[in-house]
Amino acid sequence: MAQNSTRPVGRHFLQIPGPSPLPDRVMRAIDNPIIDHRGPEFAKLAKRCFDGIKTIFKTTNPVIIYTATGTGAWEAALVNTLSPGDRVLMAETGQFSSLWKKMAENLGLKPEFIPTDWRTGADPSAVEAYLRKDTNKEIKAVCVLHNETSTGCLTSIKDIRKAIDAAGHPALLMVDTISSLASADYRHDEWGVDVSVGGAQKGLMLPPGMSFNAVSDKALAANKTAKLPKSFFSWQEMINMGKQGFFPYTPATQMLYGLAVGIDMLHEEGLDNVFARHDRLGEATRRAARAWGLDILCKDPKFHSPTITAVLLPEGHNADQFRSLALEHFNISYGASFGPYAGKYFRIGHLGDINEGTLIGALGITEMALGVAGIPHKKGGVQAAMDYLVSTHTGAKRAAAE
Ligand SMILES: *Cc1c(COP(=O)(O)O)cnc(C)c1O
């Protein structure tokens, strides 16, 4: 944008880790006349969505679609399976795990935290040890985030499942996959997850306002005896009406148009290609940060998130000020910082409908903004990211083979 101009020129760089930018195709799909949500045309649309979303969670069981943000689906997971006073084990990985725990408390559950320093994912061996001590099997659920959006740490859900099994514990496994679904490999059935919580506005490339519960047979059985009060979020009526392609109340029709197309787009690209794209963009971002000489909040590579990278600024530099400066001068939005590291890092989201060009643009802006802000850093971050993207490009591999 022109210096000293008050009008932001060109497109806004929305680099927060959700909501992510809407693809034009999704926007056009949403831009449709409203239809009767009790009519035959709606039932066809809903069935497309109910069938399609199963392929994203990789489950053969029903997936419940809520007209609510991800926070609503968090609540749905808890109230549909648990009873007042139930003990729940949660892994403290950052801000979002803390919010889910607070919600559990508000609902009358007894959540317990396995703490971390907010720089790693959940530790399966700590989960196993905790469950082994629960000899009376009082803990009713283990709740973990697949991707902790506030820190950029991804937890291996397969390993958490193994830990619960190794402890021989019957607790339900509930996983928040809001900022990883449709960006990182996720397998609800194969990994033995009982309730998966998803959201629309991150990897699924939709506007905010829709969320999901994928469920296991064990979760459906728990639902029959769960005593926490529920009404809007109650699974049973949603599942029953869903079989006919309907909802108990007026759903977000326009969002369903978007969802159907978003799912089509993911399958046209191929889910494995979607995951590989996010992996590459994540690694390119981390290479840029390292070349700048800046630390990545997620300190162990085994937890690095493919959808968001949290970058620490040097001591004495305020990340919130950096974010407002970058917004003012370069029309870019980054994610904020939380908890013990509030003000110390900013987050670059690299999820959803994002390609190499968008990422390099965002990293280029970031390098310029670091310069304008007078934050000590080395040059060459963008170059390091480009070098990595070129060396791992399928085009480069093909050219080498010829
Ligand atoms: C975004 C997010 C949430 C909250 O979802 P809302 O749609 O804002 O209610 C919860 N958990 C994780 C991991 C998230 O990234």
mmCIF file of C-alpha atoms in Angstrom, residues 29-386:
data_model
loop_
_atom_site.group_PDB
_atom_site.id
_atom_site.type_symbol
_atom_site.label_atom_id
_atom_site.label_comp_id
_atom_site.label_asym_id
_atom_site.label_seq_id
_atom_site.Cartn_x
_atom_site.Cartn_y
_atom_site.Cartn_z
ATOM 1 C CA ALA A 29 -21.809 -21.450 -3.482
ATOM 2 C CA ILE A 30 -23.034 -19.528 -0.443
ATOM 3 C CA ASP A 31 -24.425 -16.800 -2.689
ATOM 4 C CA ASN A 32 -27.622 -18.721 -3.453
ATOM 5 C CA PRO A 33 -31.325 -18.006 -2.921
ATOM 6 C CA ILE A 34 -32.650 -19.312 0.400
ATOM 7 C CA ILE A 35 -34.520 -22.606 0.087
ATOM 8 C CA ASP A 36 -37.139 -24.286 2.265
ATOM 9 C CA HIS A 37 -35.267 -26.204 4.956
ATOM 10 C CA ARG A 38 -38.134 -28.747 5.065
ATOM 11 C CA GLY A 39 -38.231 -29.224 1.298
ATOM 12 C CA PRO A 40 -36.802 -31.938 -1.003
ATOM 13 C CA GLU A 41 -34.050 -29.717 -2.424
ATOM 14 C CA PHE A 42 -32.751 -29.105 1.071
ATOM 15 C CA ALA A 43 -32.749 -32.811 1.907
ATOM 16 C CA LYS A 44 -30.504 -33.446 -1.100
ATOM 17 C CA LEU A 45 -28.090 -30.721 -0.012
ATOM 18 C CA ALA A 46 -28.035 -31.934 3.589
ATOM 19 C CA LYS A 47 -27.434 -35.535 2.562
ATOM 20 C CA ARG A 48 -24.494 -34.405 0.441
ATOM 21 C CA CYS A 49 -23.093 -32.645 3.508
ATOM 22 C CA PHE A 50 -23.781 -35.483 5.973
ATOM 23 C CA ASP A 51 -22.144 -38.021 3.630
ATOM 24 C CA GLY A 52 -19.304 -35.710 2.670
ATOM 25 C CA ILE A 53 -18.285 -34.672 6.156
ATOM 26 C CA LYS A 54 -17.870 -38.348 7.147
ATOM 27 C CA THR A 55 -15.134 -38.661 4.529
ATOM 28 C CA ILE A 56 -13.303 -35.717 6.110
ATOM 29 C CA PHE A 57 -13.433 -37.134 9.659
ATOM 30 C CA LYS A 58 -12.861 -40.616 8.189
ATOM 31 C CA THR A 59 -15.767 -42.200 9.997
ATOM 32 C CA THR A 60 -18.709 -44.400 9.028
ATOM 33 C CA ASN A 61 -20.811 -43.188 11.977
ATOM 34 C CA PRO A 62 -23.052 -40.109 11.773
ATOM 35 C CA VAL A 63 -21.483 -36.667 12.114
ATOM 36 C CA ILE A 64 -23.651 -34.058 13.826
ATOM 37 C CA ILE A 65 -23.599 -30.630 12.196
ATOM 38 C CA TYR A 66 -24.274 -27.682 14.500
ATOM 39 C CA THR A 67 -25.226 -24.112 13.705
ATOM 40 C CA ALA A 68 -22.684 -22.844 16.219
ATOM 41 C CA THR A 69 -18.982 -22.029 16.280
ATOM 42 C CA GLY A 70 -16.439 -24.592 17.454
ATOM 43 C CA THR A 71 -17.076 -23.625 21.067
ATOM 44 C CA GLY A 72 -20.627 -24.969 20.698
ATOM 45 C CA ALA A 73 -19.336 -28.329 19.470
ATOM 46 C CA TRP A 74 -16.978 -28.448 22.495
ATOM 47 C CA GLU A 75 -20.015 -28.082 24.737
ATOM 48 C CA ALA A 76 -21.951 -30.668 22.717
ATOM 49 C CA ALA A 77 -19.163 -33.236 23.172
ATOM 50 C CA LEU A 78 -19.211 -32.817 26.961
ATOM 51 C CA VAL A 79 -22.965 -32.546 27.634
ATOM 52 C CA ASN A 80 -23.850 -35.495 25.426
ATOM 53 C CA THR A 81 -21.535 -37.975 27.098
ATOM 54 C CA LEU A 82 -20.964 -36.936 30.722
ATOM 55 C CA SER A 83 -22.808 -36.418 34.013
ATOM 56 C CA PRO A 84 -22.460 -33.758 36.720
ATOM 57 C CA GLY A 85 -19.331 -34.233 38.839
ATOM 58 C CA ASP A 86 -17.616 -36.566 36.355
ATOM 59 C CA ARG A 87 -13.834 -36.417 36.420
ATOM 60 C CA VAL A 88 -12.270 -35.471 33.090
ATOM 61 C CA LEU A 89 -8.572 -35.575 32.252
ATOM 62 C CA MET A 90 -7.359 -32.788 30.008
ATOM 63 C CA ALA A 91 -3.945 -31.941 28.587
ATOM 64 C CA GLU A 92 -2.956 -28.336 29.109
ATOM 65 C CA THR A 93 -1.327 -27.406 25.845
ATOM 66 C CA GLY A 94 -2.247 -23.707 25.661
ATOM 67 C CA GLN A 95 -5.078 -21.203 25.537
ATOM 68 C CA PHE A 96 -7.678 -23.366 23.795
ATOM 69 C CA SER A 97 -7.189 -26.326 26.130
ATOM 70 C CA SER A 98 -7.576 -23.884 29.028
ATOM 71 C CA LEU A 99 -10.844 -22.564 27.590
ATOM 72 C CA TRP A 100 -12.206 -26.088 27.145
ATOM 73 C CA LYS A 101 -11.282 -26.868 30.751
ATOM 74 C CA LYS A 102 -13.019 -23.719 31.979
ATOM 75 C CA MET A 103 -16.095 -24.781 30.038
ATOM 76 C CA ALA A 104 -16.002 -28.226 31.682
ATOM 77 C CA GLU A 105 -15.906 -26.508 35.093
ATOM 78 C CA ASN A 106 -18.805 -24.227 34.139
ATOM 79 C CA LEU A 107 -20.837 -27.287 33.170
ATOM 80 C CA GLY A 108 -20.303 -28.938 36.558
ATOM 81 C CA LEU A 109 -17.602 -31.423 35.565
ATOM 82 C CA LYS A 110 -14.338 -31.965 37.461
ATOM 83 C CA PRO A 111 -11.554 -31.423 34.930
ATOM 84 C CA GLU A 112 -7.947 -32.123 35.860
ATOM 85 C CA PHE A 113 -4.977 -30.816 33.903
ATOM 86 C CA ILE A 114 -1.724 -32.442 32.896
ATOM 87 C CA PRO A 115 0.360 -29.271 32.589
ATOM 88 C CA THR A 116 2.967 -28.341 29.983
ATOM 89 C CA ASP A 117 5.039 -25.203 29.473
ATOM 90 C CA TRP A 118 2.832 -24.296 26.456
ATOM 91 C CA ARG A 119 5.699 -25.199 24.121
ATOM 92 C CA THR A 120 4.837 -28.843 23.353
ATOM 93 C CA GLY A 121 1.818 -31.038 22.624
ATOM 94 C CA ALA A 122 0.178 -33.536 24.964
ATOM 95 C CA ASP A 123 2.491 -36.242 26.306
ATOM 96 C CA PRO A 124 1.073 -39.773 25.866
ATOM 97 C CA SER A 125 3.249 -41.242 28.631
ATOM 98 C CA ALA A 126 1.946 -38.633 31.105
ATOM 99 C CA VAL A 127 -1.619 -39.528 30.091
ATOM 100 C CA GLU A 128 -0.875 -43.233 30.585
ATOM 101 C CA ALA A 129 0.726 -42.657 34.010
ATOM 102 C CA TYR A 130 -2.204 -40.487 35.128
ATOM 103 C CA LEU A 131 -4.760 -43.073 34.059
ATOM 104 C CA ARG A 132 -2.849 -45.941 35.693
ATOM 105 C CA LYS A 133 -3.204 -44.143 39.035
ATOM 106 C CA ASP A 134 -6.968 -43.976 38.575
ATOM 107 C CA THR A 135 -7.482 -47.555 39.780
ATOM 108 C CA ASN A 136 -11.215 -47.020 40.462
ATOM 109 C CA LYS A 137 -11.696 -45.859 36.854
ATOM 110 C CA GLU A 138 -13.357 -42.633 37.965
ATOM 111 C CA ILE A 139 -12.064 -40.589 35.044
ATOM 112 C CA LYS A 140 -14.778 -40.628 32.408
ATOM 113 C CA ALA A 141 -13.047 -38.858 29.534
ATOM 114 C CA VAL A 142 -9.651 -37.778 28.243
ATOM 115 C CA CYS A 143 -9.818 -34.503 26.294
ATOM 116 C CA VAL A 144 -6.958 -33.378 24.075
ATOM 117 C CA LEU A 145 -6.458 -30.934 21.263
ATOM 118 C CA HIS A 146 -5.084 -32.383 18.056
ATOM 119 C CA ASN A 147 -3.731 -28.956 17.151
ATOM 120 C CA GLU A 148 -3.281 -26.298 19.855
ATOM 121 C CA THR A 149 -3.944 -23.197 17.778
ATOM 122 C CA SER A 150 -2.613 -20.805 20.407
ATOM 123 C CA THR A 151 0.915 -22.260 20.345
ATOM 124 C CA GLY A 152 1.289 -24.214 17.091
ATOM 125 C CA CYS A 153 1.760 -27.661 18.629
ATOM 126 C CA LEU A 154 0.231 -30.794 17.102
ATOM 127 C CA THR A 155 -0.351 -33.879 19.255
ATOM 128 C CA SER A 156 -0.258 -37.459 17.962
ATOM 129 C CA ILE A 157 -3.794 -38.709 18.622
ATOM 130 C CA LYS A 158 -2.789 -42.224 17.675
ATOM 131 C CA ASP A 159 -0.279 -42.194 20.556
ATOM 132 C CA ILE A 160 -2.849 -40.811 23.015
ATOM 133 C CA ARG A 161 -5.161 -43.676 22.043
ATOM 134 C CA LYS A 162 -2.321 -46.155 22.616
ATOM 135 C CA ALA A 163 -1.645 -44.600 26.018
ATOM 136 C CA ILE A 164 -5.263 -45.005 27.126
ATOM 137 C CA ASP A 165 -5.278 -48.615 25.919
ATOM 138 C CA ALA A 166 -1.930 -49.353 27.566
ATOM 139 C CA ALA A 167 -3.376 -48.144 30.877
ATOM 140 C CA GLY A 168 -6.383 -50.419 30.271
ATOM 141 C CA HIS A 169 -8.638 -47.468 31.001
ATOM 142 C CA PRO A 170 -12.267 -47.191 29.780
ATOM 143 C CA ALA A 171 -12.367 -43.361 29.562
ATOM 144 C CA LEU A 172 -13.787 -41.814 26.406
ATOM 145 C CA LEU A 173 -11.295 -40.067 24.130
ATOM 146 C CA MET A 174 -12.454 -36.636 22.990
ATOM 147 C CA VAL A 175 -10.390 -34.699 20.503
ATOM 148 C CA ASP A 176 -10.613 -31.088 19.395
ATOM 149 C CA THR A 177 -9.573 -31.104 15.740
ATOM 150 C CA ILE A 178 -10.959 -27.643 14.975
ATOM 151 C CA SER A 179 -7.735 -26.180 13.566
ATOM 152 C CA SER A 180 -6.362 -29.398 12.047
ATOM 153 C CA LEU A 181 -9.348 -31.050 10.337
ATOM 154 C CA ALA A 182 -8.922 -30.945 6.560
ATOM 155 C CA SER A 183 -5.347 -29.650 6.972
ATOM 156 C CA ALA A 184 -3.585 -32.452 8.853
ATOM 157 C CA ASP A 185 -4.160 -36.196 8.641
ATOM 158 C CA TYR A 186 -7.073 -37.144 10.897
ATOM 159 C CA ARG A 187 -8.779 -40.530 11.295
ATOM 160 C CA HIS A 188 -11.706 -40.624 13.688
ATOM 161 C CA ASP A 189 -12.496 -44.332 13.345
ATOM 162 C CA GLU A 190 -9.010 -45.744 12.859
ATOM 163 C CA TRP A 191 -7.559 -43.830 15.822
ATOM 164 C CA GLY A 192 -10.403 -44.887 18.088
ATOM 165 C CA VAL A 193 -11.597 -41.389 18.917
ATOM 166 C CA ASP A 194 -14.971 -41.293 20.699
ATOM 167 C CA VAL A 195 -15.911 -37.690 20.011
ATOM 168 C CA SER A 196 -14.121 -35.496 17.467
ATOM 169 C CA VAL A 197 -14.896 -31.794 17.609
ATOM 170 C CA GLY A 198 -14.530 -29.868 14.352
ATOM 171 C CA GLY A 199 -15.164 -26.335 13.139
ATOM 172 C CA ALA A 200 -15.947 -24.764 9.775
ATOM 173 C CA GLN A 201 -13.761 -21.678 9.503
ATOM 174 C CA LYS A 202 -10.295 -23.207 9.540
ATOM 175 C CA GLY A 203 -9.237 -26.044 7.238
ATOM 176 C CA LEU A 204 -12.744 -26.447 5.823
ATOM 177 C CA MET A 205 -12.504 -22.931 4.321
ATOM 178 C CA LEU A 206 -15.997 -21.783 5.374
ATOM 179 C CA PRO A 207 -17.191 -18.730 7.261
ATOM 180 C CA PRO A 208 -17.433 -19.071 11.069
ATOM 181 C CA GLY A 209 -20.705 -20.426 12.425
ATOM 182 C CA MET A 210 -20.762 -24.175 11.844
ATOM 183 C CA SER A 211 -19.236 -27.019 13.848
ATOM 184 C CA PHE A 212 -19.254 -30.791 14.146
ATOM 185 C CA ASN A 213 -19.255 -33.798 16.453
ATOM 186 C CA ALA A 214 -18.066 -37.102 14.993
ATOM 187 C CA VAL A 215 -19.018 -39.926 17.349
ATOM 188 C CA SER A 216 -18.117 -43.539 18.105
ATOM 189 C CA ASP A 217 -20.496 -46.325 19.130
ATOM 190 C CA LYS A 218 -19.050 -46.045 22.621
ATOM 191 C CA ALA A 219 -19.853 -42.328 22.720
ATOM 192 C CA LEU A 220 -23.402 -43.068 21.522
ATOM 193 C CA ALA A 221 -23.757 -45.620 24.314
ATOM 194 C CA ALA A 222 -22.468 -43.081 26.869
ATOM 195 C CA ASN A 223 -25.028 -40.627 25.512
ATOM 196 C CA LYS A 224 -27.838 -42.884 26.733
ATOM 197 C CA THR A 225 -26.848 -42.448 30.387
ATOM 198 C CA ALA A 226 -25.231 -38.990 30.335
ATOM 199 C CA LYS A 227 -27.037 -36.677 32.755
ATOM 200 C CA LEU A 228 -25.703 -33.206 31.990
ATOM 201 C CA PRO A 229 -28.610 -31.017 30.815
ATOM 202 C CA LYS A 230 -28.798 -30.541 27.054
ATOM 203 C CA SER A 231 -31.352 -29.420 24.537
ATOM 204 C CA PHE A 232 -30.059 -27.459 21.527
ATOM 205 C CA PHE A 233 -26.944 -29.651 21.427
ATOM 206 C CA SER A 234 -28.657 -32.989 22.066
ATOM 207 C CA TRP A 235 -27.306 -35.597 19.643
ATOM 208 C CA GLN A 236 -30.264 -37.937 19.447
ATOM 209 C CA GLU A 237 -32.745 -35.717 17.666
ATOM 210 C CA MET A 238 -30.043 -34.392 15.361
ATOM 211 C CA ILE A 239 -29.068 -37.924 14.354
ATOM 212 C CA ASN A 240 -32.658 -39.092 13.899
ATOM 213 C CA MET A 241 -33.682 -36.174 11.707
ATOM 214 C CA GLY A 242 -30.359 -36.260 9.904
ATOM 215 C CA LYS A 243 -31.195 -39.716 8.555
ATOM 216 C CA GLN A 244 -33.920 -38.060 6.444
ATOM 217 C CA GLY A 245 -31.681 -35.134 5.502
ATOM 218 C CA PHE A 246 -33.214 -32.674 7.956
ATOM 219 C CA PHE A 247 -32.466 -30.797 11.163
ATOM 220 C CA PRO A 248 -34.674 -30.348 14.242
ATOM 221 C CA TYR A 249 -34.509 -26.571 13.752
ATOM 222 C CA THR A 250 -33.531 -24.153 10.995
ATOM 223 C CA PRO A 251 -29.916 -24.901 10.063
ATOM 224 C CA ALA A 252 -27.503 -22.483 8.383
ATOM 225 C CA THR A 253 -28.623 -23.329 4.829
ATOM 226 C CA GLN A 254 -26.095 -21.065 3.107
ATOM 227 C CA MET A 255 -23.263 -22.596 5.097
ATOM 228 C CA LEU A 256 -24.327 -26.050 3.950
ATOM 229 C CA TYR A 257 -24.033 -24.908 0.319
ATOM 230 C CA GLY A 258 -20.515 -23.788 1.160
ATOM 231 C CA LEU A 259 -19.707 -26.988 3.034
ATOM 232 C CA ALA A 260 -20.729 -29.211 0.120
ATOM 233 C CA VAL A 261 -18.445 -27.312 -2.231
ATOM 234 C CA GLY A 262 -15.599 -27.074 0.319
ATOM 235 C CA ILE A 263 -15.667 -30.875 0.669
ATOM 236 C CA ASP A 264 -15.693 -31.287 -3.131
ATOM 237 C CA MET A 265 -12.646 -29.042 -3.395
ATOM 238 C CA LEU A 266 -10.753 -31.031 -0.765
ATOM 239 C CA HIS A 267 -11.417 -34.289 -2.629
ATOM 240 C CA GLU A 268 -10.563 -32.782 -6.012
ATOM 241 C CA GLU A 269 -7.152 -31.860 -4.616
ATOM 242 C CA GLY A 270 -6.984 -35.176 -2.733
ATOM 243 C CA LEU A 271 -6.826 -35.209 1.063
ATOM 244 C CA ASP A 272 -3.255 -36.515 1.108
ATOM 245 C CA ASN A 273 -2.211 -33.668 -1.192
ATOM 246 C CA VAL A 274 -3.996 -31.207 1.093
ATOM 247 C CA PHE A 275 -2.038 -32.532 4.070
ATOM 248 C CA ALA A 276 1.252 -32.487 2.151
ATOM 249 C CA ARG A 277 0.607 -28.886 1.062
ATOM 250 C CA HIS A 278 0.084 -27.804 4.670
ATOM 251 C CA ASP A 279 3.193 -29.713 5.792
ATOM 252 C CA ARG A 280 5.329 -27.958 3.190
ATOM 253 C CA LEU A 281 3.945 -24.499 3.913
ATOM 254 C CA GLY A 282 4.461 -25.060 7.647
ATOM 255 C CA GLU A 283 8.068 -26.143 7.143
ATOM 256 C CA ALA A 284 8.728 -23.194 4.808
ATOM 257 C CA THR A 285 7.417 -20.826 7.485
ATOM 258 C CA ARG A 286 9.614 -22.353 10.172
ATOM 259 C CA ARG A 287 12.651 -22.111 7.894
ATOM 260 C CA ALA A 288 11.920 -18.421 7.376
ATOM 261 C CA ALA A 289 11.662 -17.836 11.136
ATOM 262 C CA ARG A 290 14.926 -19.676 11.796
ATOM 263 C CA ALA A 291 16.708 -17.742 9.054
ATOM 264 C CA TRP A 292 15.493 -14.510 10.674
ATOM 265 C CA GLY A 293 17.150 -15.814 13.846
ATOM 266 C CA LEU A 294 13.821 -15.919 15.690
ATOM 267 C CA ASP A 295 12.656 -18.764 17.927
ATOM 268 C CA ILE A 296 9.594 -20.877 17.252
ATOM 269 C CA LEU A 297 7.353 -21.279 20.293
ATOM 270 C CA CYS A 298 6.817 -24.997 19.645
ATOM 271 C CA LYS A 299 10.249 -26.182 20.686
ATOM 272 C CA ASP A 300 10.145 -29.851 19.723
ATOM 273 C CA PRO A 301 9.982 -30.619 15.972
ATOM 274 C CA LYS A 302 7.887 -33.689 16.673
ATOM 275 C CA PHE A 303 4.991 -31.378 17.656
ATOM 276 C CA HIS A 304 5.332 -28.792 14.864
ATOM 277 C CA SER A 305 1.927 -27.745 13.556
ATOM 278 C CA PRO A 306 1.229 -27.773 9.815
ATOM 279 C CA THR A 307 -1.394 -25.014 10.174
ATOM 280 C CA ILE A 308 0.106 -22.319 12.380
ATOM 281 C CA THR A 309 3.554 -21.160 13.465
ATOM 282 C CA ALA A 310 4.073 -19.042 16.578
ATOM 283 C CA VAL A 311 7.205 -16.871 16.276
ATOM 284 C CA LEU A 312 8.835 -15.419 19.395
ATOM 285 C CA LEU A 313 10.256 -11.908 19.199
ATOM 286 C CA PRO A 314 13.562 -11.061 20.877
ATOM 287 C CA GLU A 315 13.424 -9.994 24.553
ATOM 288 C CA GLY A 316 12.221 -6.405 24.932
ATOM 289 C CA HIS A 317 10.096 -6.351 21.773
ATOM 290 C CA ASN A 318 6.320 -6.400 22.085
ATOM 291 C CA ALA A 319 4.534 -8.719 19.671
ATOM 292 C CA ASP A 320 1.193 -6.919 19.988
ATOM 293 C CA GLN A 321 2.849 -3.674 18.903
ATOM 294 C CA PHE A 322 4.481 -5.534 16.044
ATOM 295 C CA ARG A 323 1.119 -6.893 14.917
ATOM 296 C CA SER A 324 -0.535 -3.467 14.927
ATOM 297 C CA LEU A 325 2.386 -1.971 13.045
ATOM 298 C CA ALA A 326 2.204 -4.712 10.413
ATOM 299 C CA LEU A 327 -1.555 -4.218 10.072
ATOM 300 C CA GLU A 328 -1.205 -0.475 9.722
ATOM 301 C CA HIS A 329 1.636 -0.507 7.216
ATOM 302 C CA PHE A 330 1.143 -3.746 5.327
ATOM 303 C CA ASN A 331 -2.537 -4.695 5.692
ATOM 304 C CA ILE A 332 -1.775 -8.080 7.248
ATOM 305 C CA SER A 333 -3.398 -9.771 10.268
ATOM 306 C CA TYR A 334 -1.467 -12.230 12.451
ATOM 307 C CA GLY A 335 -2.746 -14.259 15.375
ATOM 308 C CA ALA A 336 -2.293 -12.921 18.927
ATOM 309 C CA SER A 337 -0.337 -14.411 21.831
ATOM 310 C CA PHE A 338 -1.632 -15.856 25.104
ATOM 311 C CA GLY A 339 -0.922 -16.999 28.648
ATOM 312 C CA PRO A 340 2.638 -17.027 29.963
ATOM 313 C CA TYR A 341 3.873 -15.790 26.573
ATOM 314 C CA ALA A 342 1.326 -12.993 26.064
ATOM 315 C CA GLY A 343 2.963 -10.165 24.135
ATOM 316 C CA LYS A 344 5.998 -12.288 23.301
ATOM 317 C CA TYR A 345 5.009 -14.002 20.054
ATOM 318 C CA PHE A 346 2.826 -13.579 16.989
ATOM 319 C CA ARG A 347 1.209 -16.378 15.006
ATOM 320 C CA ILE A 348 1.329 -16.900 11.272
ATOM 321 C CA GLY A 349 -1.601 -18.983 10.094
ATOM 322 C CA HIS A 350 -0.947 -21.154 7.020
ATOM 323 C CA LEU A 351 -4.124 -23.142 6.627
ATOM 324 C CA GLY A 352 -7.076 -23.475 4.316
ATOM 325 C CA ASP A 353 -7.077 -22.095 0.792
ATOM 326 C CA ILE A 354 -3.431 -21.034 0.796
ATOM 327 C CA ASN A 355 -0.714 -21.675 -1.770
ATOM 328 C CA GLU A 356 3.003 -21.011 -2.062
ATOM 329 C CA GLY A 357 2.502 -17.540 -3.511
ATOM 330 C CA THR A 358 0.250 -16.425 -0.683
ATOM 331 C CA LEU A 359 2.664 -17.761 1.896
ATOM 332 C CA ILE A 360 5.711 -16.147 0.296
ATOM 333 C CA GLY A 361 3.774 -12.875 0.130
ATOM 334 C CA ALA A 362 2.954 -13.133 3.822
ATOM 335 C CA LEU A 363 6.538 -14.033 4.732
ATOM 336 C CA GLY A 364 7.842 -11.175 2.566
ATOM 337 C CA ILE A 365 5.546 -8.764 4.374
ATOM 338 C CA THR A 366 6.695 -10.188 7.691
ATOM 339 C CA GLU A 367 10.350 -9.650 6.825
ATOM 340 C CA MET A 368 9.599 -6.060 5.778
ATOM 341 C CA ALA A 369 7.512 -5.442 8.895
ATOM 342 C CA LEU A 370 10.350 -6.725 11.102
ATOM 343 C CA GLY A 371 12.576 -4.190 9.350
ATOM 344 C CA VAL A 372 10.117 -1.296 9.713
ATOM 345 C CA ALA A 373 9.550 -2.187 13.384
ATOM 346 C CA GLY A 374 13.287 -2.177 14.027
ATOM 347 C CA ILE A 375 13.218 -5.709 15.419
ATOM 348 C CA PRO A 376 16.679 -7.248 15.239
ATOM 349 C CA HIS A 377 16.687 -10.089 12.734
ATOM 350 C CA LYS A 378 18.757 -11.531 9.925
ATOM 351 C CA LYS A 379 17.756 -11.185 6.305
ATOM 352 C CA GLY A 380 17.011 -14.152 4.103
ATOM 353 C CA GLY A 381 13.946 -15.707 5.723
ATOM 354 C CA VAL A 382 11.895 -15.474 2.559
ATOM 355 C CA GLN A 383 14.810 -16.860 0.552
ATOM 356 C CA ALA A 384 15.105 -19.832 2.901
ATOM 357 C CA ALA A 385 11.370 -20.499 2.535
ATOM 358 C CA MET A 386 11.563 -20.258 -1.267
#
